[in-house]
Every structure is written in structure tokens, then in C-alpha cells.
mmCIF file of C-alpha atoms in Angstrom:
data_model
loop_
_atom_site.group_PDB
_atom_site.id
_atom_site.type_symbol
_atom_site.label_atom_id
_atom_site.label_comp_id
_atom_site.label_asym_id
_atom_site.label_seq_id
_atom_site.Cartn_x
_atom_site.Cartn_y
_atom_site.Cartn_z
ATOM 1 C CA MET A 7 82.527 113.559 95.142
ATOM 2 C CA SER A 8 82.848 117.442 95.410
ATOM 3 C CA HIS A 9 84.876 117.156 98.073
ATOM 4 C CA LEU A 10 87.834 116.126 96.141
ATOM 5 C CA PRO A 11 90.411 118.449 95.098
ATOM 6 C CA PRO A 12 90.801 119.606 91.227
ATOM 7 C CA MET A 13 92.903 116.808 89.876
ATOM 8 C CA VAL A 14 95.397 119.416 88.054
ATOM 9 C CA ASN A 15 96.017 121.037 91.272
ATOM 10 C CA LEU A 16 96.728 117.253 92.683
ATOM 11 C CA GLN A 17 98.953 116.626 89.203
ATOM 12 C CA ALA A 18 101.305 119.690 90.195
ATOM 13 C CA PHE A 19 101.813 118.683 94.033
ATOM 14 C CA GLU A 20 102.209 115.049 92.809
ATOM 15 C CA ALA A 21 105.240 116.503 90.355
ATOM 16 C CA VAL A 22 106.551 119.111 92.895
ATOM 17 C CA ALA A 23 106.993 116.236 95.152
ATOM 18 C CA ARG A 24 108.856 114.164 92.964
ATOM 19 C CA ARG A 25 110.691 116.505 90.717
ATOM 20 C CA ARG A 26 111.456 118.913 94.105
ATOM 21 C CA SER A 27 111.246 121.617 91.773
ATOM 22 C CA PHE A 28 108.491 123.460 90.367
ATOM 23 C CA ALA A 29 110.685 124.203 87.878
ATOM 24 C CA LEU A 30 111.152 121.127 86.588
ATOM 25 C CA ALA A 31 107.521 119.958 87.617
ATOM 26 C CA ALA A 32 106.409 122.881 85.152
ATOM 27 C CA ALA A 33 108.758 121.391 82.559
ATOM 28 C CA GLU A 34 107.144 118.239 82.885
ATOM 29 C CA LEU A 35 104.083 119.007 83.252
ATOM 30 C CA HIS A 36 103.935 121.594 80.250
ATOM 31 C CA VAL A 37 102.701 124.780 82.255
ATOM 32 C CA THR A 38 104.459 127.796 83.921
ATOM 33 C CA ALA A 39 106.299 127.239 87.155
ATOM 34 C CA SER A 40 103.822 130.348 88.203
ATOM 35 C CA ALA A 41 100.856 127.840 87.340
ATOM 36 C CA ILE A 42 102.293 125.243 89.230
ATOM 37 C CA SER A 43 102.707 127.204 92.559
ATOM 38 C CA HIS A 44 99.623 129.030 92.089
ATOM 39 C CA GLN A 45 98.068 125.251 92.014
ATOM 40 C CA VAL A 46 99.758 124.473 94.899
ATOM 41 C CA ALA A 47 98.939 126.319 96.847
ATOM 42 C CA ARG A 48 95.389 126.166 96.305
ATOM 43 C CA LEU A 49 95.337 122.664 97.198
ATOM 44 C CA GLU A 50 97.204 123.863 100.202
ATOM 45 C CA SER A 51 94.255 126.315 101.003
ATOM 46 C CA GLN A 52 91.676 123.713 100.874
ATOM 47 C CA LEU A 53 93.287 120.946 102.594
ATOM 48 C CA GLY A 54 94.665 123.494 105.190
ATOM 49 C CA VAL A 55 97.772 122.002 106.072
ATOM 50 C CA ARG A 56 100.757 122.966 104.315
ATOM 51 C CA LEU A 57 102.001 120.561 102.038
ATOM 52 C CA LEU A 58 105.574 121.911 100.845
ATOM 53 C CA GLU A 59 108.281 124.014 102.518
ATOM 54 C CA ARG A 60 109.794 126.327 100.029
ATOM 55 C CA SER A 61 113.173 127.952 100.423
ATOM 56 C CA ALA A 62 116.288 129.118 98.557
ATOM 57 C CA HIS A 63 117.850 125.699 99.071
ATOM 58 C CA GLY A 64 114.681 123.876 97.248
ATOM 59 C CA VAL A 65 111.292 122.143 97.960
ATOM 60 C CA ARG A 66 111.508 119.820 100.781
ATOM 61 C CA LEU A 67 107.875 117.908 101.898
ATOM 62 C CA THR A 68 106.326 118.618 105.609
ATOM 63 C CA ALA A 69 105.486 115.736 107.282
ATOM 64 C CA ALA A 70 102.319 116.242 106.120
ATOM 65 C CA GLY A 71 103.354 116.130 102.909
ATOM 66 C CA GLU A 72 105.205 113.110 103.152
ATOM 67 C CA GLN A 73 101.969 111.629 104.438
ATOM 68 C CA TYR A 74 99.566 112.898 101.623
ATOM 69 C CA LEU A 75 101.985 112.315 98.584
ATOM 70 C CA ALA A 76 102.110 108.405 99.756
ATOM 71 C CA ARG A 77 97.741 107.958 100.036
ATOM 72 C CA ILE A 78 97.599 110.035 96.664
ATOM 73 C CA ALA A 79 100.595 108.734 94.362
ATOM 74 C CA GLY A 80 99.648 105.309 93.719
ATOM 75 C CA ALA A 81 95.749 106.126 92.802
ATOM 76 C CA LEU A 82 97.624 108.988 90.755
ATOM 77 C CA GLN A 83 99.204 105.977 88.989
ATOM 78 C CA ALA A 84 96.032 103.663 89.061
ATOM 79 C CA ILE A 85 94.788 106.827 87.035
ATOM 80 C CA ALA A 86 97.059 107.227 84.692
ATOM 81 C CA SER A 87 97.448 103.271 83.783
ATOM 82 C CA ALA A 88 93.580 103.062 83.187
ATOM 83 C CA SER A 89 93.800 106.117 80.812
ATOM 84 C CA ASP A 90 96.524 104.839 79.463
ATOM 85 C CA ASP A 91 95.013 100.664 79.260
ATOM 86 C CA LEU A 92 91.510 102.227 76.833
ATOM 87 C CA ARG A 93 93.495 104.683 74.969
ATOM 88 C CA GLN A 94 95.410 101.422 73.744
ATOM 89 C CA GLY A 95 92.394 99.457 74.091
ATOM 90 C CA VAL A 96 93.466 97.069 76.557
ATOM 91 C CA ALA A 97 90.137 95.733 78.070
ATOM 92 C CA ASN A 98 91.512 93.455 80.482
ATOM 93 C CA SER A 99 94.448 94.615 82.997
ATOM 94 C CA LEU A 100 95.812 92.583 85.284
ATOM 95 C CA TYR A 101 98.318 94.333 87.542
ATOM 96 C CA VAL A 102 101.046 91.799 89.324
ATOM 97 C CA HIS A 103 103.487 92.189 92.190
ATOM 98 C CA CYS A 104 106.736 89.301 93.457
ATOM 99 C CA SER A 105 109.001 88.992 94.762
ATOM 100 C CA PRO A 106 112.367 89.559 92.824
ATOM 101 C CA SER A 107 113.294 85.949 92.618
ATOM 102 C CA ILE A 108 110.250 84.206 91.771
ATOM 103 C CA ALA A 109 109.952 86.795 88.914
ATOM 104 C CA THR A 110 113.303 86.164 87.377
ATOM 105 C CA LEU A 111 113.639 82.411 88.250
ATOM 106 C CA TRP A 112 110.218 81.185 87.841
ATOM 107 C CA LEU A 113 107.864 83.328 86.902
ATOM 108 C CA MET A 114 109.776 84.980 84.011
ATOM 109 C CA PRO A 115 110.087 81.781 81.587
ATOM 110 C CA ARG A 116 106.519 80.494 81.374
ATOM 111 C CA LEU A 117 104.954 84.133 81.176
ATOM 112 C CA ALA A 118 104.814 83.068 77.372
ATOM 113 C CA ALA A 119 102.416 80.504 78.085
ATOM 114 C CA PHE A 120 99.820 82.037 80.378
ATOM 115 C CA ALA A 121 99.944 84.663 77.439
ATOM 116 C CA GLN A 122 99.067 82.341 74.952
ATOM 117 C CA ALA A 123 96.727 80.694 77.155
ATOM 118 C CA ASN A 124 94.995 84.144 77.820
ATOM 119 C CA PRO A 125 95.184 86.922 74.976
ATOM 120 C CA GLY A 126 92.786 89.107 75.869
ATOM 121 C CA ILE A 127 94.487 90.030 79.118
ATOM 122 C CA ALA A 128 97.936 92.698 79.059
ATOM 123 C CA LEU A 129 99.781 91.311 82.033
ATOM 124 C CA ASN A 130 101.720 94.145 84.123
ATOM 125 C CA LEU A 131 104.618 92.626 86.074
ATOM 126 C CA SER A 132 106.340 94.494 88.937
ATOM 127 C CA ALA A 133 108.853 93.019 91.126
ATOM 128 C CA ALA A 134 110.269 94.611 94.730
ATOM 129 C CA HIS A 135 111.168 93.237 98.144
ATOM 130 C CA VAL A 136 108.617 95.671 99.627
ATOM 131 C CA HIS A 137 105.289 93.972 99.700
ATOM 132 C CA SER A 138 102.852 96.098 97.527
ATOM 133 C CA ASP A 139 100.057 98.546 99.425
ATOM 134 C CA PHE A 140 96.966 96.907 98.254
ATOM 135 C CA THR A 141 95.136 100.413 99.675
ATOM 136 C CA GLN A 142 96.964 102.476 96.629
ATOM 137 C CA GLY A 143 94.839 100.716 93.910
ATOM 138 C CA THR A 144 97.748 100.081 91.372
ATOM 139 C CA VAL A 145 98.185 96.333 91.939
ATOM 140 C CA ASP A 146 95.749 93.321 91.511
ATOM 141 C CA LEU A 147 97.406 90.302 92.565
ATOM 142 C CA ASP A 148 100.865 90.139 94.786
ATOM 143 C CA ILE A 149 103.074 87.160 94.766
ATOM 144 C CA ARG A 150 105.348 86.958 98.125
ATOM 145 C CA TYR A 151 107.729 85.449 100.041
ATOM 146 C CA GLY A 152 107.931 84.638 103.406
ATOM 147 C CA VAL A 153 106.143 83.921 106.952
ATOM 148 C CA PRO A 154 102.245 84.273 106.000
ATOM 149 C CA ASN A 155 101.084 87.437 108.584
ATOM 150 C CA TRP A 156 98.847 89.724 106.446
ATOM 151 C CA PRO A 157 95.336 90.042 107.887
ATOM 152 C CA ASP A 158 92.397 90.940 105.566
ATOM 153 C CA LEU A 159 94.104 89.155 102.785
ATOM 154 C CA VAL A 160 93.492 86.233 100.991
ATOM 155 C CA VAL A 161 96.131 84.155 101.181
ATOM 156 C CA GLU A 162 96.893 80.989 99.254
ATOM 157 C CA PRO A 163 99.904 78.857 98.775
ATOM 158 C CA LEU A 164 101.615 77.839 95.627
ATOM 159 C CA PHE A 165 104.192 75.370 96.604
ATOM 160 C CA GLU A 166 106.296 73.751 98.756
ATOM 161 C CA GLU A 167 110.168 73.978 98.075
ATOM 162 C CA ARG A 168 112.625 71.999 98.346
ATOM 163 C CA ILE A 169 115.664 74.362 100.213
ATOM 164 C CA VAL A 170 119.302 72.140 99.228
ATOM 165 C CA PRO A 171 122.881 73.265 99.068
ATOM 166 C CA LEU A 172 123.639 73.759 95.826
ATOM 167 C CA ALA A 173 127.561 74.425 93.905
ATOM 168 C CA SER A 174 128.780 74.158 89.971
ATOM 169 C CA PRO A 175 129.859 70.683 88.698
ATOM 170 C CA ALA A 176 133.576 72.276 89.004
ATOM 171 C CA PHE A 177 133.443 73.096 92.447
ATOM 172 C CA LEU A 178 131.846 69.452 93.580
ATOM 173 C CA ARG A 179 134.799 68.316 91.487
ATOM 174 C CA THR A 180 136.960 70.402 92.980
ATOM 175 C CA HIS A 181 136.144 70.074 96.585
ATOM 176 C CA ARG A 182 135.038 66.264 96.143
ATOM 177 C CA LEU A 183 132.366 67.062 98.695
ATOM 178 C CA ARG A 184 130.742 63.793 100.043
ATOM 179 C CA ARG A 185 129.741 64.176 103.873
ATOM 180 C CA ILE A 186 128.241 67.024 105.600
ATOM 181 C CA ASP A 187 131.131 67.407 107.658
ATOM 182 C CA GLN A 188 133.257 68.279 104.465
ATOM 183 C CA LEU A 189 130.897 71.845 103.844
ATOM 184 C CA LEU A 190 132.770 73.055 106.889
ATOM 185 C CA ASP A 191 135.932 73.360 105.265
ATOM 186 C CA VAL A 192 134.072 75.121 101.899
ATOM 187 C CA PRO A 193 132.544 78.732 101.502
ATOM 188 C CA LEU A 194 129.073 79.173 102.507
ATOM 189 C CA ILE A 195 126.568 81.118 100.639
ATOM 190 C CA GLN A 196 123.741 82.946 102.145
ATOM 191 C CA SER A 197 120.832 84.710 101.089
ATOM 192 C CA ASN A 198 119.811 87.053 104.371
ATOM 193 C CA VAL A 199 115.993 86.857 103.074
ATOM 194 C CA ASN A 200 115.344 83.256 102.895
ATOM 195 C CA VAL A 201 113.484 81.635 105.383
ATOM 196 C CA VAL A 202 115.674 79.028 105.496
ATOM 197 C CA GLN A 203 119.512 79.390 106.868
ATOM 198 C CA TRP A 204 122.446 77.199 106.980
ATOM 199 C CA SER A 205 121.639 77.093 110.716
ATOM 200 C CA ASP A 206 118.609 75.046 109.994
ATOM 201 C CA TRP A 207 119.870 73.040 107.075
ATOM 202 C CA PHE A 208 122.151 72.210 110.077
ATOM 203 C CA GLN A 209 120.323 71.022 112.743
ATOM 204 C CA ALA A 210 118.330 68.928 110.920
ATOM 205 C CA TYR A 211 121.639 67.170 109.234
ATOM 206 C CA SER A 212 123.726 67.075 111.349
ATOM 207 C CA ASP A 213 125.135 67.566 114.687
ATOM 208 C CA LYS A 214 127.940 70.094 113.888
ATOM 209 C CA ARG A 215 127.226 74.221 113.351
ATOM 210 C CA PRO A 216 127.912 76.389 110.856
ATOM 211 C CA PRO A 217 130.665 79.038 110.294
ATOM 212 C CA GLU A 218 129.499 81.946 112.387
ATOM 213 C CA ARG A 219 130.206 84.241 109.604
ATOM 214 C CA LEU A 220 129.584 82.496 106.074
ATOM 215 C CA SER A 221 131.674 83.559 103.324
ATOM 216 C CA LEU A 222 128.916 85.646 101.165
ATOM 217 C CA ARG A 223 126.054 86.928 101.853
ATOM 218 C CA PHE A 224 123.043 88.617 99.058
ATOM 219 C CA ASP A 225 119.747 90.414 99.417
ATOM 220 C CA ARG A 226 118.265 87.956 96.286
ATOM 221 C CA ALA A 227 118.020 84.077 95.774
ATOM 222 C CA GLN A 228 119.450 84.706 92.307
ATOM 223 C CA MET A 229 122.126 86.703 93.406
ATOM 224 C CA ALA A 230 123.352 83.601 95.732
ATOM 225 C CA MET A 231 122.901 81.031 92.961
ATOM 226 C CA GLU A 232 125.226 83.223 90.648
ATOM 227 C CA ALA A 233 127.612 82.814 93.221
ATOM 228 C CA ALA A 234 127.537 79.640 93.340
ATOM 229 C CA ILE A 235 127.621 79.275 89.588
ATOM 230 C CA GLN A 236 130.657 81.141 89.670
ATOM 231 C CA GLY A 237 132.563 78.814 91.893
ATOM 232 C CA LEU A 238 132.057 81.397 94.830
ATOM 233 C CA GLY A 239 130.970 78.357 97.652
ATOM 234 C CA VAL A 240 127.789 76.286 98.256
ATOM 235 C CA ALA A 241 124.691 77.973 98.131
ATOM 236 C CA LEU A 242 121.438 76.763 99.887
ATOM 237 C CA GLU A 243 118.574 77.721 97.354
ATOM 238 C CA SER A 244 115.413 75.971 96.474
ATOM 239 C CA ALA A 245 115.594 73.444 93.803
ATOM 240 C CA MET A 246 112.724 74.380 92.331
ATOM 241 C CA LEU A 247 113.684 78.447 91.810
ATOM 242 C CA ALA A 248 117.017 76.368 90.405
ATOM 243 C CA ALA A 249 115.504 74.353 88.842
ATOM 244 C CA GLY A 250 116.558 75.669 85.318
ATOM 245 C CA HIS A 251 120.104 76.172 86.512
ATOM 246 C CA ILE A 252 120.290 72.344 87.580
ATOM 247 C CA ARG A 253 118.769 71.360 84.073
ATOM 248 C CA GLU A 254 121.577 73.583 82.348
ATOM 249 C CA GLY A 255 123.846 71.674 84.117
ATOM 250 C CA LYS A 256 125.410 74.662 85.738
ATOM 251 C CA LEU A 257 123.985 73.878 89.363
ATOM 252 C CA ARG A 258 123.669 70.515 91.042
ATOM 253 C CA PRO A 259 122.530 69.825 94.594
ATOM 254 C CA VAL A 260 125.651 68.507 96.508
ATOM 255 C CA PHE A 261 123.617 65.273 98.473
ATOM 256 C CA GLY A 262 121.019 65.370 96.049
ATOM 257 C CA LEU A 263 117.217 65.985 96.863
ATOM 258 C CA ASP A 264 117.143 63.765 99.690
ATOM 259 C CA LYS A 265 118.899 66.528 102.144
ATOM 260 C CA SER A 266 116.288 68.525 101.854
ATOM 261 C CA LEU A 267 114.116 71.006 104.018
ATOM 262 C CA GLY A 268 110.528 71.463 102.914
ATOM 263 C CA VAL A 269 109.107 75.201 103.211
ATOM 264 C CA LYS A 270 105.538 77.107 102.170
ATOM 265 C CA ALA A 271 107.108 79.991 101.530
ATOM 266 C CA HIS A 272 105.611 81.278 98.406
ATOM 267 C CA PHE A 273 101.997 82.717 98.563
ATOM 268 C CA ALA A 274 99.395 84.030 95.918
ATOM 269 C CA VAL A 275 97.673 87.207 98.045
ATOM 270 C CA TYR A 276 94.931 89.548 97.329
ATOM 271 C CA PRO A 277 92.191 91.296 98.820
ATOM 272 C CA ALA A 278 89.162 89.226 98.411
ATOM 273 C CA ARG A 279 87.290 91.873 95.745
ATOM 274 C CA HIS A 280 90.067 91.714 93.503
ATOM 275 C CA GLY A 281 89.426 87.775 93.043
ATOM 276 C CA LYS A 282 86.099 88.093 91.431
ATOM 277 C CA ARG A 283 88.104 90.030 88.966
ATOM 278 C CA PRO A 284 88.023 87.578 85.725
ATOM 279 C CA ALA A 285 91.923 88.510 84.915
ATOM 280 C CA VAL A 286 93.281 87.424 88.464
ATOM 281 C CA GLU A 287 90.895 84.416 88.345
ATOM 282 C CA ALA A 288 92.295 82.900 85.132
ATOM 283 C CA PHE A 289 95.710 84.233 86.838
ATOM 284 C CA LEU A 290 95.417 82.843 89.653
ATOM 285 C CA ALA A 291 94.112 79.419 87.945
ATOM 286 C CA TRP A 292 97.326 79.753 85.956
ATOM 287 C CA VAL A 293 99.915 79.767 88.774
ATOM 288 C CA HIS A 294 98.704 76.681 90.555
ATOM 289 C CA ALA A 295 98.779 75.054 87.757
ATOM 290 C CA GLU A 296 102.051 75.765 86.621
ATOM 291 C CA ALA A 297 102.892 75.625 90.177
ATOM 292 C CA ALA A 298 101.528 72.002 90.631
ATOM 293 C CA ARG A 299 103.463 71.220 87.467
ATOM 294 C CA ALA A 300 106.631 72.202 89.392
ATOM 295 C CA GLN A 301 105.854 70.603 92.555
ATOM 296 C CA LEU A 302 106.135 67.133 90.674
ATOM 297 C CA ALA A 303 109.345 67.839 89.522
ATOM 298 C CA PHE A 304 111.418 69.300 92.288
ATOM 299 C CA GLY A 305 108.613 68.812 95.494
#
């Protein structure tokens, strides 16, 4: 790998690109701004392309610099994480990424059980709507939400969820909801990213159409559920993800679990080569067992 640029030059470029400042990058890396400038210049010379535009107004990335940063930032983070693990004596680390709602509502309450069953695995969990990029080498496994269309990756469904109208007990007492057509007279809450929308539910259980404009919209299921808990309306969400709120009496299925739509929208996704890692194998076995148990309660 003699063609690789020196690591010190890559680190200098990444720090300047992230900080948009030679001075701030120098302070972060504990060198002079002049040294940072020379390291970036040597990297540009080796690559034969300009990565940064310098001006009196500061530093900005060129188009080539933007592309290069996107490719190397994850690799540098992976090297840093692996180094930290070695320094801390961690022999078996696992990096899992997932969508925010399942992380907060479903996965986090169960992580103590995973840690107890796998004391030798150091789990690193991150959450965002954007799917992880496995080419950057920073994630072992992704739990994704949506319609599965991820070529060249192993895609394993976790469970089938029941999507139901949910409301707080106080809201139900106030509005005395007994019939589907009564939903047209109360605020309806929608999570924009949900695979199942109110129009799908009404089409399945009523000849009525939902309002053209819903009262509240959110980009995360937990926010829609929290709005329903606060009595702001009726949310259309997964009974499985809302299981904790239902057990605690904060939410109730408006018409029971019978008036639900089944959907498989959460998947464990990973490159085939990752499936051979012991930590990934252990997590997959555990998460599928947890999903099967959850399916029995709210499937």
C-alpha cells in the first residue's frame, strides 16, 4: 500500500475540512497552522488535485475535496475506533446503526439483556434516519426501516408489526371514540416516514377518506406517540414500538388490535462478509430471538 498518502496528511486535510479553518485544525492536532498548511499541500501534490480553496473569507472544499472527504472520513473514524478499542483492551466490538424510533422505543429497553448475555462484546449504537454507508467501514450492521431495496446486502426481516390508531386514555374518555367515522372529527397525527399512512388504514377499514390535511405531522414515530400521549390527537403507529407506552397505560389502541394493518418494515441489513464476524452473529441471534418474543405479544 505504498501508494497511500501519509496518514498525517490525511488527518490534516480531514481536520481542516471539518473545521473550515487551518488554525482550528492546528489546535486540534497540536501542531502549528503552518505545518497543517504544508501537510495539506503535500496531499494535494500527491493526489494531483486541489482539495481546498483558500481565501480571506476562510476555507472551503472544492468539488473534489467534498468527494474525497466523504470517502476518507469514515475510514479515519474506523481506524480511530479500532485503535481506541485496542488501547482499552476491547477484543470484540460491535457497531450497530439503526433508525431513531426503533433505537429509542424497542432496542434500548432490551440492551441490558444483550450486555448480560454477551459480556465480551462492546456495543456501539448510533441512530439516524440516513442509512449507514458500509463502504466507509464504520458500521457492522444496520437496522433499517422502510421498503427493502438494498442490493448487494443481506436483508433479514425482524418482525411483522401491527399498525393501529393509538390515543391516550384521557383523550378516549373525552371524545368517546367508538366508530371509525368519529376519527374524522378529531385531530389525526401522522409520522411522515411511516410505511403505513392514514389513507392506507382508512382504505382497509372504512369507505371514508381521511382529511386532506392532518392536524400534526412528525418525522419520527416517537414524536407522534408523544403527541398522542399529550392528548393532541390519534396517532397511527406500531403497537410493537408503542408496547411500553401501552403497558404503562399512556396509550391505548382505539379500536383494539383487530383494526390493524400488518407490515414488515424493520430489517437487519449487512454485507455478507460481516455476517461471519462472531459479534455480528451473536447480535443477530439475540435480536431475532427478542423480535420473536415481541411478535408473540403484539404480532
